[in-house]
Coordinates of N, CA, C and O in Angstrom, one line a residue:
M29 N 56.5 91.7 -41.6 CA 55.7 90.9 -41.9 C 56.3 89.2 -41.3 O 56.0 88.1 -41.1
Q30 N 57.9 89.2 -41.6 CA 58.5 88.3 -41.4 C 58.4 87.4 -40.0 O 58.1 86.7 -39.3
V31 N 59.0 89.6 -39.6 CA 58.5 88.6 -37.9 C 57.3 88.4 -36.9 O 56.7 87.4 -36.2
Y32 N 55.5 88.7 -38.3 CA 54.5 88.1 -37.2 C 54.5 86.8 -37.8 O 54.1 86.1 -37.4
T33 N 55.2 85.5 -39.2 CA 55.3 85.4 -39.6 C 55.5 83.9 -38.2 O 55.5 82.5 -37.8
Q34 N 56.6 84.8 -38.0 CA 58.2 83.9 -36.9 C 57.0 83.9 -35.9 O 57.1 82.6 -34.5
I35 N 56.2 85.3 -35.1 CA 55.7 85.1 -34.0 C 54.5 83.8 -34.0 O 54.1 83.2 -33.4
I36 N 53.8 83.8 -34.9 CA 52.5 82.9 -35.3 C 53.0 81.1 -34.8 O 52.3 80.8 -34.6
A37 N 54.1 81.1 -35.8 CA 54.8 80.0 -36.2 C 55.6 79.9 -34.2 O 55.5 78.3 -34.3
I38 N 55.9 79.7 -34.0 CA 56.6 80.2 -32.4 C 54.9 79.6 -31.5 O 54.9 78.5 -30.9
T39 N 54.0 80.5 -30.8 CA 53.1 80.5 -30.6 C 52.1 78.9 -30.9 O 51.0 78.9 -30.3
M40 N 51.9 78.7 -31.8 CA 51.0 77.9 -32.0 C 51.4 77.0 -32.9 O 52.9 76.3 -33.7
P41 N 50.2 76.0 -31.8 CA 51.2 74.8 -32.2 C 50.8 74.0 -33.7 O 50.5 74.0 -34.0
T42 N 52.3 72.8 -34.0 CA 51.6 72.2 -35.0 C 50.3 71.2 -35.2 O 51.3 70.5 -34.1
K43 N 49.7 71.4 -35.4 CA 48.8 69.2 -35.8 C 48.9 69.4 -37.6 O 48.3 70.5 -38.4
K44 N 48.9 67.8 -37.0 CA 48.3 67.4 -38.5 C 46.5 67.1 -38.8 O 46.0 67.1 -37.8
Y45 N 45.9 67.3 -40.0 CA 45.1 67.4 -40.9 C 44.7 66.0 -41.0 O 45.7 65.1 -40.4
Q46 N 43.7 65.8 -40.4 CA 42.7 64.8 -40.6 C 43.1 64.4 -41.8 O 41.3 64.3 -43.1
R47 N 43.1 62.8 -42.5 CA 43.8 62.4 -43.4 C 42.5 60.6 -43.9 O 41.9 60.7 -45.0
T48 N 42.3 60.5 -42.8 CA 40.8 59.4 -43.0 C 40.0 59.7 -41.9 O 39.7 60.5 -41.7
P49 N 38.4 59.1 -42.7 CA 37.6 59.3 -42.3 C 37.2 58.5 -40.4 O 37.9 57.5 -40.0
S50 N 36.9 59.8 -40.2 CA 36.1 58.7 -38.4 C 34.4 59.3 -38.2 O 34.3 59.4 -38.7
I51 N 34.6 58.9 -36.7 CA 33.5 59.0 -36.1 C 32.8 60.6 -35.8 O 31.7 60.4 -36.9
W52 N 33.0 60.7 -35.8 CA 32.7 62.8 -36.0 C 32.2 63.1 -37.2 O 31.5 63.5 -37.8
M53 N 33.1 62.2 -38.5 CA 33.4 63.1 -39.5 C 31.2 62.1 -40.2 O 31.0 63.3 -40.6
I54 N 32.0 60.4 -39.6 CA 30.1 60.2 -40.2 C 29.8 61.1 -38.8 O 28.0 61.0 -39.7
L55 N 29.3 61.2 -38.3 CA 28.3 61.7 -37.4 C 27.8 63.5 -37.8 O 27.1 63.2 -38.2
A56 N 28.7 64.7 -38.9 CA 28.3 65.3 -39.5 C 27.5 65.0 -40.6 O 27.0 65.7 -40.6
I57 N 28.4 63.8 -41.1 CA 27.1 63.5 -42.5 C 25.8 62.9 -42.0 O 24.6 63.6 -43.1
A58 N 25.8 61.9 -40.5 CA 24.7 61.9 -40.4 C 23.7 62.6 -39.3 O 22.4 63.7 -40.2
Q59 N 23.8 64.2 -39.2 CA 23.6 65.4 -38.9 C 23.3 66.2 -40.2 O 22.3 67.6 -40.2
S60 N 23.7 65.8 -41.0 CA 23.4 67.7 -41.9 C 22.4 66.6 -43.3 O 21.4 66.6 -43.7
Y61 N 22.4 65.2 -43.1 CA 21.1 64.6 -43.7 C 20.1 65.0 -42.7 O 18.9 64.4 -42.9
L62 N 20.1 64.6 -41.4 CA 19.5 64.6 -40.6 C 17.9 66.4 -41.1 O 17.5 66.7 -40.9
W63 N 19.2 67.4 -41.2 CA 18.8 68.1 -41.2 C 18.3 68.3 -42.9 O 17.2 69.1 -43.0
L64 N 18.7 68.0 -44.2 CA 17.8 67.9 -44.4 C 16.6 67.3 -45.5 O 16.0 67.9 -45.6
F65 N 16.5 66.2 -44.6 CA 15.5 65.3 -44.9 C 14.5 65.0 -42.9 O 13.7 64.9 -43.9
G66 N 15.5 64.8 -42.6 CA 14.9 64.1 -40.6 C 13.5 65.4 -40.4 O 13.1 65.8 -40.2
L67 N 14.4 67.2 -40.3 CA 13.8 67.9 -39.9 C 12.1 68.4 -40.5 O 11.7 69.4 -39.6
P68 N 12.5 68.4 -42.0 CA 11.4 68.5 -42.5 C 9.6 68.0 -41.7 O 9.3 68.6 -41.9
I69 N 10.3 66.4 -41.8 CA 9.6 65.6 -41.9 C 8.7 65.6 -40.2 O 8.2 65.3 -40.0
L70 N 9.4 66.3 -39.8 CA 9.3 66.1 -38.6 C 8.4 67.9 -37.9 O 7.7 67.8 -37.0
C71 N 9.0 69.0 -38.5 CA 8.6 69.9 -38.6 C 7.0 70.3 -39.3 O 6.7 71.2 -38.8
R72 N 7.1 69.6 -40.3 CA 5.8 69.8 -41.3 C 4.2 69.2 -39.7 O 3.4 70.1 -40.0
K73 N 4.5 68.8 -39.4 CA 3.1 68.4 -38.3 C 2.6 69.6 -37.1 O 1.5 69.3 -36.9
Y74 N 3.7 70.5 -37.4 CA 3.7 71.4 -35.5 C 3.3 72.7 -37.0 O 3.5 74.0 -36.4
W75 N 4.3 72.8 -37.9 CA 4.7 73.7 -39.3 C 2.9 75.1 -38.5 O 2.9 75.8 -38.2
D76 N 2.1 74.2 -39.5 CA 0.5 74.4 -39.8 C -0.3 75.7 -38.3 O -0.7 76.6 -38.2
S77 N 0.2 75.1 -36.6 CA 0.1 75.1 -35.5 C 0.5 76.6 -35.1 O 0.1 76.9 -35.0
L78 N 1.6 76.2 -35.9 CA 2.8 77.4 -35.6 C 2.0 79.4 -36.3 O 2.9 80.4 -36.2
F79 N 1.8 79.0 -37.6 CA 2.5 79.6 -38.1 C 1.2 81.0 -39.2 O 0.8 80.7 -40.1
Q80 N 0.1 79.7 -38.4 CA -1.1 79.4 -40.1 C -2.0 80.9 -39.4 O -2.9 81.2 -40.2
S81 N -2.1 81.6 -38.5 CA -3.2 83.1 -38.0 C -1.2 84.1 -38.4 O -1.9 85.2 -38.0
L82 N -0.6 84.0 -38.8 CA 0.3 85.2 -38.8 C 0.5 85.3 -40.4 O 0.2 84.9 -41.0
S83 N 0.9 86.6 -40.2 CA 1.8 87.2 -41.6 C 2.9 86.8 -42.2 O 3.5 85.8 -40.4
P84 N 3.3 86.8 -43.5 CA 5.1 86.6 -43.4 C 5.9 87.5 -42.6 O 7.0 86.4 -41.8
E85 N 5.6 88.5 -42.8 CA 6.3 88.7 -41.7 C 6.6 88.5 -40.2 O 7.6 88.2 -39.3
Q86 N 5.5 88.7 -39.5 CA 5.3 87.8 -38.2 C 5.9 86.1 -38.1 O 6.8 85.5 -37.6
S87 N 6.0 85.4 -38.8 CA 6.0 84.3 -39.6 C 8.3 83.8 -38.9 O 8.7 83.4 -39.0
E88 N 8.6 85.5 -39.8 CA 10.0 85.3 -40.8 C 10.3 85.3 -38.9 O 12.0 84.7 -38.3
M89 N 9.3 86.5 -38.4 CA 10.9 86.7 -36.7 C 10.3 86.0 -36.3 O 11.0 85.3 -35.5
R90 N 9.6 85.5 -35.7 CA 8.6 84.3 -35.0 C 10.2 83.1 -35.7 O 11.1 82.3 -34.5
L91 N 10.1 82.3 -36.9 CA 11.4 82.0 -37.3 C 13.0 82.1 -36.9 O 12.9 81.3 -36.1
L92 N 13.0 83.3 -37.1 CA 14.6 83.2 -37.4 C 15.0 83.8 -35.4 O 15.8 83.3 -35.4
L93 N 13.9 84.2 -34.5 CA 14.1 84.8 -32.9 C 14.4 82.7 -32.6 O 15.8 82.7 -31.7
A94 N 13.3 81.8 -32.9 CA 13.6 80.9 -32.0 C 13.9 80.3 -33.0 O 15.1 80.0 -31.6
T95 N 15.0 80.2 -33.9 CA 15.8 79.5 -34.9 C 17.3 80.2 -33.5 O 18.0 79.3 -33.2
A96 N 17.7 81.6 -33.4 CA 19.1 82.0 -33.3 C 18.7 81.2 -32.1 O 20.4 82.2 -31.3
F97 N 18.1 81.7 -31.5 CA 17.2 81.5 -29.5 C 18.0 80.3 -29.3 O 18.7 79.8 -28.2
F98 N 17.6 79.3 -30.0 CA 17.4 77.8 -30.1 C 19.0 78.0 -29.7 O 19.6 77.2 -29.1
C99 N 19.5 78.2 -31.2 CA 21.2 77.2 -31.1 C 22.0 78.5 -30.3 O 23.1 77.2 -29.4
L100 N 21.9 79.4 -29.6 CA 22.6 79.7 -29.2 C 22.9 78.7 -27.5 O 23.8 78.9 -27.0
A101 N 21.4 79.0 -27.2 CA 21.3 78.2 -25.6 C 21.5 77.1 -26.6 O 22.4 76.3 -25.4
F102 N 21.3 76.1 -27.2 CA 21.8 75.1 -27.9 C 23.6 74.5 -27.4 O 24.5 73.8 -26.7
Y103 N 24.8 75.3 -28.0 CA 26.2 75.6 -28.3 C 25.5 75.9 -26.6 O 27.4 75.4 -26.1
N104 N 25.9 76.7 -26.6 CA 26.3 77.1 -24.4 C 25.4 76.3 -23.7 O 27.1 75.6 -23.0
L105 N 24.6 75.4 -23.6 CA 24.0 73.9 -22.7 C 25.5 72.8 -23.4 O 25.7 72.4 -22.6
V106 N 26.0 73.0 -24.2 CA 26.8 72.2 -24.9 C 28.3 71.9 -23.7 O 28.7 72.1 -23.7
M107 N 28.3 73.3 -24.5 CA 30.0 73.9 -24.7 C 30.6 74.6 -22.8 O 31.5 74.5 -23.1
L108 N 29.6 74.9 -22.3 CA 29.9 75.1 -20.8 C 30.2 74.2 -20.2 O 31.1 74.3 -19.5
P109 N 29.4 73.1 -20.0 CA 29.9 72.0 -19.0 C 31.5 71.0 -19.7 O 32.2 70.9 -18.6
I110 N 31.6 71.6 -21.6 CA 33.0 70.8 -21.8 C 33.8 71.9 -21.2 O 34.9 71.0 -21.0
Y111 N 34.3 73.4 -21.2 CA 35.3 74.1 -20.2 C 35.2 74.2 -18.7 O 36.6 73.7 -18.4
Y112 N 34.2 73.5 -18.1 CA 34.0 73.9 -16.7 C 35.0 72.3 -16.5 O 35.3 71.8 -15.6
I113 N 34.6 70.9 -17.1 CA 34.9 69.9 -16.9 C 36.3 69.6 -17.1 O 37.8 69.2 -16.1
Q114 N 37.0 70.6 -18.1 CA 38.3 70.4 -18.4 C 39.2 69.4 -18.5 O 40.1 69.0 -18.3
H115 N 38.7 67.7 -19.2 CA 38.7 66.6 -19.7 C 40.3 66.6 -20.7 O 39.8 67.6 -21.2
P116 N 41.2 66.0 -20.2 CA 41.2 65.7 -20.3 C 41.4 65.6 -22.4 O 42.3 66.1 -23.4
F117 N 40.3 64.8 -22.6 CA 40.4 65.0 -24.2 C 40.6 65.9 -24.8 O 40.2 66.4 -26.1
F118 N 39.2 67.0 -24.1 CA 39.1 68.3 -25.4 C 40.0 68.9 -24.0 O 40.2 70.3 -25.5
E119 N 40.8 69.1 -23.3 CA 41.3 70.2 -23.0 C 43.1 70.2 -24.5 O 43.3 70.5 -24.4
Q120 N 43.1 69.5 -24.7 CA 44.7 68.8 -26.2 C 43.8 69.4 -27.0 O 44.2 69.6 -27.6
H121 N 43.5 70.0 -27.3 CA 42.5 70.2 -28.8 C 42.7 72.1 -28.7 O 42.2 72.8 -30.0
K122 N 42.5 72.4 -27.4 CA 43.2 73.9 -27.1 C 43.5 74.4 -28.4 O 44.8 73.5 -28.4
I123 N 43.5 75.7 -29.3 CA 45.0 76.3 -29.7 C 46.8 76.1 -29.4 O 47.6 75.9 -29.9
N124 N 46.7 76.1 -27.8 CA 47.5 76.1 -27.0 C 47.1 75.7 -25.7 O 47.0 76.4 -24.5
P125 N 47.6 74.0 -26.0 CA 46.9 74.2 -24.3 C 47.7 73.7 -23.5 O 47.6 73.0 -22.7
S126 N 48.9 74.5 -23.9 CA 50.3 74.3 -22.4 C 49.1 75.8 -21.3 O 49.8 75.3 -20.7
Q127 N 48.3 77.4 -22.0 CA 47.9 77.8 -21.1 C 46.4 77.3 -20.7 O 46.5 76.8 -21.6
P128 N 46.6 78.0 -19.7 CA 45.3 77.2 -18.9 C 44.2 78.4 -19.9 O 44.2 78.9 -20.7
W129 N 42.9 78.6 -20.1 CA 41.7 78.5 -20.2 C 42.2 79.9 -19.7 O 42.1 81.3 -18.2
P130 N 41.4 81.4 -20.4 CA 42.0 83.2 -20.0 C 40.8 83.0 -18.5 O 41.4 84.2 -18.0
W131 N 39.6 82.5 -18.7 CA 38.9 82.9 -17.4 C 39.5 82.3 -15.6 O 39.4 82.5 -15.0
L132 N 41.3 81.0 -15.9 CA 41.9 80.4 -15.2 C 42.7 81.2 -15.5 O 43.3 80.7 -14.3
D133 N 43.1 82.1 -15.7 CA 44.9 82.2 -16.1 C 44.6 83.3 -14.1 O 44.2 83.8 -14.2
K134 N 46.3 83.0 -13.9 CA 46.7 83.5 -12.9 C 47.0 85.7 -12.6 O 46.5 85.7 -12.3
D135 N 46.8 85.2 -14.1 CA 47.1 87.1 -14.1 C 45.6 87.7 -14.3 O 45.1 87.5 -14.6
E136 N 46.1 89.1 -13.7 CA 44.4 88.7 -13.1 C 44.2 89.9 -14.2 O 42.8 89.8 -15.1
T137 N 44.8 90.8 -15.2 CA 44.2 90.7 -16.3 C 44.2 90.6 -17.8 O 43.0 90.6 -17.8
V138 N 44.5 89.5 -17.2 CA 44.6 88.8 -18.6 C 43.2 87.7 -18.7 O 41.9 88.1 -18.8
R139 N 42.3 87.5 -16.6 CA 40.7 87.5 -15.9 C 40.5 88.6 -16.7 O 39.2 89.1 -17.7
S140 N 40.3 89.9 -16.7 CA 40.2 90.6 -16.7 C 39.5 91.6 -17.5 O 38.3 92.0 -18.8
N141 N 40.7 91.7 -18.8 CA 40.3 91.9 -20.4 C 39.4 90.3 -21.2 O 39.0 90.7 -22.3
F142 N 39.8 89.0 -20.3 CA 38.5 88.3 -21.1 C 37.3 88.7 -20.9 O 36.5 88.4 -21.4
W143 N 37.1 89.4 -19.7 CA 35.6 89.3 -19.1 C 35.3 90.4 -20.4 O 33.8 90.8 -20.5
I144 N 36.4 91.7 -20.6 CA 35.6 92.5 -21.1 C 34.9 92.6 -22.4 O 34.3 92.5 -23.3
L145 N 36.3 91.6 -23.0 CA 35.9 90.8 -24.1 C 34.8 89.5 -24.5 O 33.8 90.5 -25.0
T146 N 34.4 88.8 -23.4 CA 33.0 88.9 -23.2 C 31.9 89.6 -23.4 O 30.5 89.1 -24.3
R147 N 31.8 90.4 -22.4 CA 30.8 90.8 -23.0 C 30.6 91.7 -24.0 O 29.5 92.4 -24.5
K148 N 32.0 92.6 -23.8 CA 31.4 93.3 -25.9 C 30.9 91.4 -26.8 O 30.2 92.0 -27.1
S149 N 31.2 90.5 -27.0 CA 30.9 89.3 -27.7 C 29.4 89.4 -27.5 O 28.2 89.3 -28.2
I150 N 29.2 89.5 -26.1 CA 27.4 89.1 -26.3 C 27.2 89.7 -26.3 O 26.2 89.9 -27.3
V151 N 27.5 91.8 -26.5 CA 27.0 92.8 -26.6 C 26.6 92.7 -28.0 O 25.5 93.0 -28.4
L152 N 27.5 92.4 -28.6 CA 27.4 92.4 -30.5 C 26.9 90.7 -30.4 O 26.1 91.7 -31.5
S153 N 27.0 90.1 -30.1 CA 26.1 89.1 -30.8 C 24.5 88.9 -30.3 O 23.8 88.8 -30.9
L154 N 24.4 90.1 -29.1 CA 22.7 90.8 -29.0 C 22.4 91.5 -30.3 O 20.7 91.3 -29.9
F155 N 22.8 92.4 -30.6 CA 22.4 93.7 -31.2 C 22.3 92.7 -33.1 O 21.9 93.3 -33.3
N156 N 23.6 91.8 -33.3 CA 23.3 90.5 -34.9 C 22.3 90.1 -34.3 O 21.1 90.1 -35.3
V157 N 21.9 88.6 -33.7 CA 20.8 88.5 -32.9 C 19.1 89.3 -33.1 O 18.6 89.4 -34.2
F158 N 19.3 90.3 -32.8 CA 17.9 90.3 -32.4 C 17.8 92.4 -33.2 O 16.3 93.0 -32.8
V159 N 18.7 93.3 -33.8 CA 18.1 94.2 -34.5 C 19.2 93.9 -36.1 O 17.9 94.0 -37.4
L160 N 20.1 93.7 -36.1 CA 20.3 93.3 -37.8 C 19.4 91.5 -38.1 O 19.1 92.3 -39.5
L161 N 19.3 91.3 -38.2 CA 19.2 89.5 -38.6 C 17.5 90.3 -38.3 O 17.3 89.5 -39.7
P162 N 17.0 90.5 -37.2 CA 15.8 90.9 -38.0 C 15.5 92.1 -39.1 O 14.4 91.9 -39.9
F163 N 15.8 93.1 -39.4 CA 16.3 94.3 -40.4 C 16.4 93.5 -41.0 O 16.2 94.2 -42.0
F164 N 18.4 92.7 -41.8 CA 17.7 92.0 -42.8 C 16.2 91.3 -43.7 O 16.2 91.2 -44.5
S165 N 16.4 90.3 -42.5 CA 15.5 89.0 -42.2 C 14.8 89.7 -43.4 O 13.0 89.9 -44.6
F166 N 13.0 91.1 -42.8 CA 12.4 91.8 -43.1 C 12.9 93.0 -44.0 O 12.1 92.8 -45.3
L167 N 14.0 92.7 -44.4 CA 14.6 93.6 -46.3 C 14.6 92.6 -47.2 O 13.8 93.3 -48.1
K168 N 15.2 91.9 -46.9 CA 14.6 90.4 -47.6 C 13.3 89.5 -48.2 O 12.7 89.7 -49.3
L169 N 13.0 89.9 -47.3 CA 11.1 89.5 -47.2 C 9.8 90.4 -48.3 O 9.5 89.6 -49.6
H170 N 10.3 91.5 -48.1 CA 9.9 92.3 -49.0 C 10.7 92.9 -50.6 O 9.6 92.2 -51.3
L171 N 11.7 92.4 -50.3 CA 12.4 92.8 -51.6 C 12.4 90.9 -52.0 O 11.9 91.8 -53.6
V172 N 12.3 90.2 -52.1 CA 11.9 89.0 -52.8 C 10.8 88.8 -52.8 O 10.5 88.3 -54.3
N173 N 9.8 89.4 -52.1 CA 9.1 89.6 -52.4 C 7.5 90.0 -53.8 O 7.8 90.1 -55.2
E174 N 8.3 91.5 -53.3 CA 9.2 92.8 -54.5 C 8.7 92.6 -56.1 O 7.8 92.4 -57.0
F175 N 10.1 92.0 -55.5 CA 10.8 92.3 -56.9 C 10.8 90.5 -57.5 O 10.9 89.9 -58.6
I176 N 11.1 89.5 -57.6 CA 11.1 88.1 -57.5 C 10.2 87.8 -57.9 O 9.5 86.5 -59.0
Y177 N 8.7 86.7 -56.5 CA 7.8 86.8 -56.7 C 6.3 87.6 -56.7 O 5.8 87.0 -58.1
G178 N 6.5 88.6 -56.5 CA 5.2 89.5 -57.0 C 4.3 88.9 -56.6 O 3.2 90.1 -56.5
S179 N 4.4 88.4 -55.4 CA 3.5 88.1 -54.1 C 4.0 87.9 -53.0 O 4.8 87.4 -52.3
P180 N 3.0 87.9 -51.4 CA 3.3 87.9 -50.4 C 4.5 86.1 -50.5 O 3.5 85.0 -50.8
S181 N 4.9 85.7 -49.2 CA 5.4 84.5 -48.7 C 4.5 83.7 -47.3 O 3.8 84.5 -47.9
S182 N 4.5 82.6 -48.8 CA 3.4 81.5 -47.7 C 5.1 80.7 -46.7 O 5.5 80.0 -46.9
F183 N 3.8 80.4 -45.8 CA 4.2 79.8 -45.0 C 3.8 78.5 -44.4 O 3.1 77.8 -43.4
S184 N 2.8 78.0 -45.4 CA 2.7 77.2 -45.0 C 3.0 75.0 -45.6 O 3.8 75.5 -46.8
T185 N 2.3 74.5 -45.3 CA 3.1 73.3 -45.7 C 2.5 72.5 -47.8 O 4.1 72.4 -47.9
E186 N 2.3 72.6 -48.2 CA 1.7 72.9 -49.0 C 2.7 73.3 -50.3 O 2.6 73.1 -51.6
T187 N 3.9 74.5 -50.3 CA 4.6 75.1 -50.6 C 6.1 74.6 -50.8 O 6.6 75.6 -50.8
W188 N 5.9 74.2 -49.6 CA 7.6 73.0 -48.9 C 8.6 73.0 -49.7 O 7.9 72.8 -51.1
P189 N 9.3 72.6 -50.6 CA 10.1 72.7 -51.4 C 9.9 70.6 -50.8 O 9.8 70.4 -50.1
T190 N 10.6 69.6 -52.4 CA 10.4 69.0 -52.0 C 11.6 67.8 -51.5 O 12.6 69.3 -52.1
P191 N 11.9 67.7 -51.3 CA 13.5 66.3 -51.1 C 15.0 66.8 -52.0 O 15.7 67.4 -51.4
Y192 N 14.5 66.1 -53.3 CA 15.1 67.0 -54.6 C 15.6 68.7 -54.7 O 16.4 69.1 -54.4
E193 N 14.5 69.5 -53.9 CA 14.7 70.8 -54.6 C 14.7 71.4 -53.5 O 16.2 71.8 -54.1
N194 N 15.1 70.9 -52.1 CA 15.6 71.7 -51.5 C 16.9 71.3 -51.3 O 17.8 71.7 -50.8
T195 N 17.3 69.6 -51.3 CA 19.1 69.7 -51.4 C 19.7 69.8 -52.7 O 20.1 70.8 -52.7
R196 N 18.1 70.6 -54.4 CA 19.0 71.1 -55.0 C 20.0 72.9 -54.4 O 21.1 73.0 -55.2
D197 N 18.3 73.7 -53.8 CA 18.4 74.3 -53.1 C 20.4 74.6 -52.6 O 20.6 75.7 -53.0
I198 N 19.7 73.5 -50.7 CA 20.7 74.0 -50.5 C 22.5 73.9 -51.3 O 23.3 74.4 -50.7
L199 N 22.4 73.0 -52.5 CA 24.1 72.7 -52.6 C 24.1 73.6 -53.8 O 24.9 74.0 -53.2
L200 N 23.2 74.6 -54.5 CA 23.5 76.0 -55.2 C 24.0 77.1 -54.5 O 24.7 76.9 -54.5
M201 N 23.2 77.2 -53.3 CA 23.6 77.5 -51.6 C 24.7 77.7 -51.3 O 25.3 78.8 -51.5
C202 N 25.5 76.4 -51.4 CA 27.1 76.9 -51.1 C 27.8 76.7 -51.9 O 28.2 77.4 -51.3
I203 N 28.1 76.3 -52.9 CA 28.7 76.4 -54.4 C 28.7 78.3 -54.1 O 29.3 78.8 -54.5
F204 N 27.5 79.3 -54.4 CA 27.0 80.3 -54.3 C 27.9 81.4 -53.4 O 28.6 81.9 -53.1
H205 N 28.0 80.9 -51.8 CA 28.7 81.4 -50.8 C 29.9 81.1 -51.0 O 30.7 81.6 -50.4
E206 N 30.4 79.3 -50.9 CA 31.8 79.6 -51.5 C 32.1 80.0 -52.7 O 33.2 80.0 -52.2
L207 N 31.8 80.1 -53.7 CA 32.2 81.0 -54.7 C 32.5 82.4 -54.5 O 33.5 83.5 -54.4
G208 N 31.3 83.3 -54.1 CA 31.6 84.9 -53.2 C 32.3 84.3 -52.4 O 33.1 86.3 -52.2
F209 N 32.3 84.3 -51.4 CA 33.5 83.7 -49.9 C 34.8 84.2 -51.0 O 36.0 84.7 -50.3
Y210 N 35.0 82.8 -51.7 CA 36.9 83.1 -51.6 C 36.8 83.9 -53.3 O 37.9 85.0 -52.7
V211 N 35.6 84.9 -53.9 CA 35.7 86.0 -54.6 C 36.2 87.8 -54.4 O 37.5 88.2 -54.5
T212 N 35.4 87.2 -53.1 CA 35.5 88.3 -52.6 C 37.1 88.3 -51.5 O 37.5 89.5 -50.8
H213 N 37.3 87.8 -50.8 CA 38.9 87.0 -49.9 C 40.1 87.4 -51.0 O 40.0 88.7 -51.0
R214 N 39.6 87.1 -52.9 CA 40.9 87.4 -53.3 C 40.5 89.4 -53.5 O 41.8 89.3 -54.0
M215 N 39.1 89.2 -54.4 CA 40.0 91.0 -53.9 C 40.2 91.6 -52.6 O 40.9 92.6 -52.7
M216 N 40.4 91.2 -52.0 CA 41.3 92.0 -50.2 C 41.8 92.0 -50.4 O 42.9 92.6 -49.6
H217 N 42.7 90.8 -50.9 CA 43.9 91.0 -51.5 C 44.7 91.3 -52.5 O 45.6 91.4 -52.9
I218 N 43.5 92.4 -53.1 CA 43.7 92.4 -54.8 C 45.2 94.4 -54.1 O 44.8 95.3 -53.6

């Protein structure tokens, strides 16, 4: 264990944690408020036309797959130019700034291993998005309907939560998530 921590200490550069607010923190807060309050207002006028003629299962799948695809596509469209440009501002934030990116390494085995890992990651991501997510979403939809509500889910705008309910529910989900993560993490160390 001591050798492993020494290796980590040698290979990982030390960085200080941010202690003062920055423009990026303000941007993150603004993005959170947009998700909480702006997105429902923007989506409400298109919601019924997108989901009115669909069953709850079809609506859930359409929303789930569109969201997953949009997030993956948007993330890659933003990140690929950043990696391609190799601007010093972004390069300084690499885990190991003295090393080239694995796909640009001079060593053929490093590049080959990177592309093998990339293919595995893409296959795993596609499996998660197109197999596991729909399966568990479908399961959740039926379990929640049968055991909690006793009726099918509604995708109508009349049943949308108010901004207060939305904020309350998101804060509770964050607390449960963090508590659940903490407890399961502690259990792993027992």
